């Protein structure tokens, strides 16, 4: 792996790790955005938190980066259901309802994130 991938993996890994920890520190904020059709919000909050922690650590380690990045692509796509739920149903996150502009910015960030993860996963 090259230096750019090592730095990107470390930075994204720390971000995923931190966000995963937040699922346990403030689960209520995450539970509220889980689409109702999935049921049992706590299960999805804690499960995604564990995956973000483990896979975040995984993309920091060159030997596990490819598989972890590929798994994170799937996780980010699946977690987009929560973001779509927030947008379609004006569901607040941590007490704040996002504007349409904020939702568009989040969507752009997610697309860029997926592209970067595909690069880290040696797909692009």
mmCIF file of C-alpha atoms in Angstrom:
data_model
loop_
_atom_site.group_PDB
_atom_site.id
_atom_site.type_symbol
_atom_site.label_atom_id
_atom_site.label_comp_id
_atom_site.label_asym_id
_atom_site.label_seq_id
_atom_site.Cartn_x
_atom_site.Cartn_y
_atom_site.Cartn_z
ATOM 1 C CA UNK A 1 0.000 0.000 0.000
ATOM 2 C CA UNK A 2 1.197 3.488 -0.651
ATOM 3 C CA UNK A 3 1.599 6.373 1.755
ATOM 4 C CA UNK A 4 -1.659 8.035 0.642
ATOM 5 C CA UNK A 5 -3.624 4.873 1.402
ATOM 6 C CA UNK A 6 -1.921 4.497 4.778
ATOM 7 C CA UNK A 7 -2.749 8.078 5.758
ATOM 8 C CA UNK A 8 -6.303 7.865 4.399
ATOM 9 C CA UNK A 9 -6.856 4.516 6.108
ATOM 10 C CA UNK A 10 -5.613 5.898 9.415
ATOM 11 C CA UNK A 11 -7.749 9.049 9.254
ATOM 12 C CA UNK A 12 -10.915 7.291 8.101
ATOM 13 C CA UNK A 13 -10.281 4.488 10.559
ATOM 14 C CA UNK A 14 -10.127 6.943 13.448
ATOM 15 C CA UNK A 15 -13.334 8.614 12.227
ATOM 16 C CA UNK A 16 -15.226 5.309 11.967
ATOM 17 C CA UNK A 17 -13.852 4.196 15.346
ATOM 18 C CA UNK A 18 -14.977 7.456 16.986
ATOM 19 C CA UNK A 19 -18.430 7.340 15.381
ATOM 20 C CA UNK A 20 -18.800 3.697 16.418
ATOM 21 C CA UNK A 21 -18.017 4.645 20.027
ATOM 22 C CA UNK A 22 -20.678 7.369 19.807
ATOM 23 C CA UNK A 23 -23.281 4.643 19.163
ATOM 24 C CA UNK A 24 -22.632 3.446 22.727
ATOM 25 C CA UNK A 25 -22.198 6.859 24.359
ATOM 26 C CA UNK A 26 -25.368 8.353 22.852
ATOM 27 C CA UNK A 27 -27.486 5.497 21.463
ATOM 28 C CA UNK A 28 -30.707 7.527 21.637
ATOM 29 C CA UNK A 29 -29.555 9.809 18.799
ATOM 30 C CA UNK A 30 -28.897 6.816 16.558
ATOM 31 C CA UNK A 31 -31.982 4.838 17.630
ATOM 32 C CA UNK A 32 -34.223 7.700 16.527
ATOM 33 C CA UNK A 33 -33.038 7.618 12.913
ATOM 34 C CA UNK A 34 -33.431 3.854 12.406
ATOM 35 C CA UNK A 35 -36.337 3.342 9.977
ATOM 36 C CA UNK A 36 -39.337 1.886 11.800
ATOM 37 C CA UNK A 37 -39.698 -0.960 9.282
ATOM 38 C CA UNK A 38 -36.378 -2.384 10.498
ATOM 39 C CA UNK A 39 -37.678 -2.702 14.067
ATOM 40 C CA UNK A 40 -35.558 -2.923 17.241
ATOM 41 C CA UNK A 41 -33.525 0.279 16.828
ATOM 42 C CA UNK A 42 -31.126 -0.609 19.663
ATOM 43 C CA UNK A 43 -30.041 -3.754 17.807
ATOM 44 C CA UNK A 44 -29.175 -1.736 14.686
ATOM 45 C CA UNK A 45 -27.494 1.045 16.676
ATOM 46 C CA UNK A 46 -25.245 -1.273 18.662
ATOM 47 C CA UNK A 47 -24.563 -3.624 15.738
ATOM 48 C CA UNK A 48 -23.534 -0.797 13.442
ATOM 49 C CA UNK A 49 -21.473 0.713 16.257
ATOM 50 C CA UNK A 50 -19.532 -2.529 16.711
ATOM 51 C CA UNK A 51 -19.001 -2.839 12.961
ATOM 52 C CA UNK A 52 -17.791 0.750 12.689
ATOM 53 C CA UNK A 53 -15.307 0.195 15.522
ATOM 54 C CA UNK A 54 -13.976 -3.117 14.184
ATOM 55 C CA UNK A 55 -13.885 -2.104 10.526
ATOM 56 C CA UNK A 56 -12.490 1.329 11.398
ATOM 57 C CA UNK A 57 -9.585 -0.399 13.113
ATOM 58 C CA UNK A 58 -9.378 -2.771 10.142
ATOM 59 C CA UNK A 59 -8.819 -0.032 7.565
ATOM 60 C CA UNK A 60 -6.023 1.363 9.692
ATOM 61 C CA UNK A 61 -4.062 -1.898 9.384
ATOM 62 C CA UNK A 62 -2.605 -2.510 5.895
ATOM 63 C CA UNK A 63 -3.041 -6.299 6.138
ATOM 64 C CA UNK A 64 -6.800 -5.999 6.786
ATOM 65 C CA UNK A 65 -7.484 -2.753 4.922
ATOM 66 C CA UNK A 66 -8.842 -4.230 1.689
ATOM 67 C CA UNK A 67 -11.445 -6.494 3.257
ATOM 68 C CA UNK A 68 -12.381 -3.913 5.895
ATOM 69 C CA UNK A 69 -12.835 -1.187 3.283
ATOM 70 C CA UNK A 70 -15.045 -3.447 1.182
ATOM 71 C CA UNK A 71 -17.166 -4.300 4.212
ATOM 72 C CA UNK A 72 -17.423 -0.598 5.070
ATOM 73 C CA UNK A 73 -18.761 0.121 1.569
ATOM 74 C CA UNK A 74 -21.623 -2.276 2.264
ATOM 75 C CA UNK A 75 -22.160 -0.842 5.753
ATOM 76 C CA UNK A 76 -22.227 2.770 4.517
ATOM 77 C CA UNK A 77 -24.715 1.883 1.779
ATOM 78 C CA UNK A 78 -26.938 0.086 4.295
ATOM 79 C CA UNK A 79 -26.693 2.923 6.801
ATOM 80 C CA UNK A 80 -27.905 5.247 4.069
ATOM 81 C CA UNK A 81 -31.367 3.902 4.928
ATOM 82 C CA UNK A 82 -31.182 5.889 8.172
ATOM 83 C CA UNK A 83 -30.137 9.025 6.294
ATOM 84 C CA UNK A 84 -32.931 8.557 3.771
ATOM 85 C CA UNK A 85 -35.376 8.041 6.655
ATOM 86 C CA UNK A 86 -34.165 11.301 8.231
ATOM 87 C CA UNK A 87 -34.718 13.165 4.967
ATOM 88 C CA UNK A 88 -38.081 11.693 3.974
ATOM 89 C CA UNK A 89 -39.643 11.879 7.440
ATOM 90 C CA UNK A 90 -37.945 14.977 8.901
ATOM 91 C CA UNK A 91 -36.489 12.870 11.683
ATOM 92 C CA UNK A 92 -34.196 14.920 13.912
ATOM 93 C CA UNK A 93 -30.692 13.710 14.668
ATOM 94 C CA UNK A 94 -29.654 14.507 18.202
ATOM 95 C CA UNK A 95 -32.502 17.026 18.412
ATOM 96 C CA UNK A 96 -31.815 18.815 15.120
ATOM 97 C CA UNK A 97 -33.784 18.551 11.897
ATOM 98 C CA UNK A 98 -31.453 19.027 8.947
ATOM 99 C CA UNK A 99 -32.245 21.364 6.087
ATOM 100 C CA UNK A 100 -32.496 20.080 2.540
ATOM 101 C CA UNK A 101 -29.074 21.605 1.881
ATOM 102 C CA UNK A 102 -27.607 19.728 4.849
ATOM 103 C CA UNK A 103 -29.110 16.461 3.558
ATOM 104 C CA UNK A 104 -27.590 17.112 0.125
ATOM 105 C CA UNK A 105 -24.198 17.779 1.726
ATOM 106 C CA UNK A 106 -24.487 14.529 3.704
ATOM 107 C CA UNK A 107 -25.332 12.660 0.493
ATOM 108 C CA UNK A 108 -22.307 14.112 -1.284
ATOM 109 C CA UNK A 109 -20.096 13.180 1.669
ATOM 110 C CA UNK A 110 -21.448 9.625 1.589
ATOM 111 C CA UNK A 111 -20.791 9.288 -2.145
ATOM 112 C CA UNK A 112 -17.234 10.578 -1.713
ATOM 113 C CA UNK A 113 -16.766 8.277 1.284
ATOM 114 C CA UNK A 114 -17.886 5.270 -0.740
ATOM 115 C CA UNK A 115 -15.514 6.204 -3.570
ATOM 116 C CA UNK A 116 -12.604 6.518 -1.116
ATOM 117 C CA UNK A 117 -13.515 3.184 0.492
ATOM 118 C CA UNK A 118 -13.649 1.547 -2.943
ATOM 119 C CA UNK A 119 -10.143 2.911 -3.563
ATOM 120 C CA UNK A 120 -8.924 1.608 -0.191
ATOM 121 C CA UNK A 121 -10.597 -1.703 -0.983
ATOM 122 C CA UNK A 122 -8.677 -1.929 -4.274
ATOM 123 C CA UNK A 123 -11.860 -1.849 -6.329
ATOM 124 C CA UNK A 124 -11.103 1.513 -7.984
#
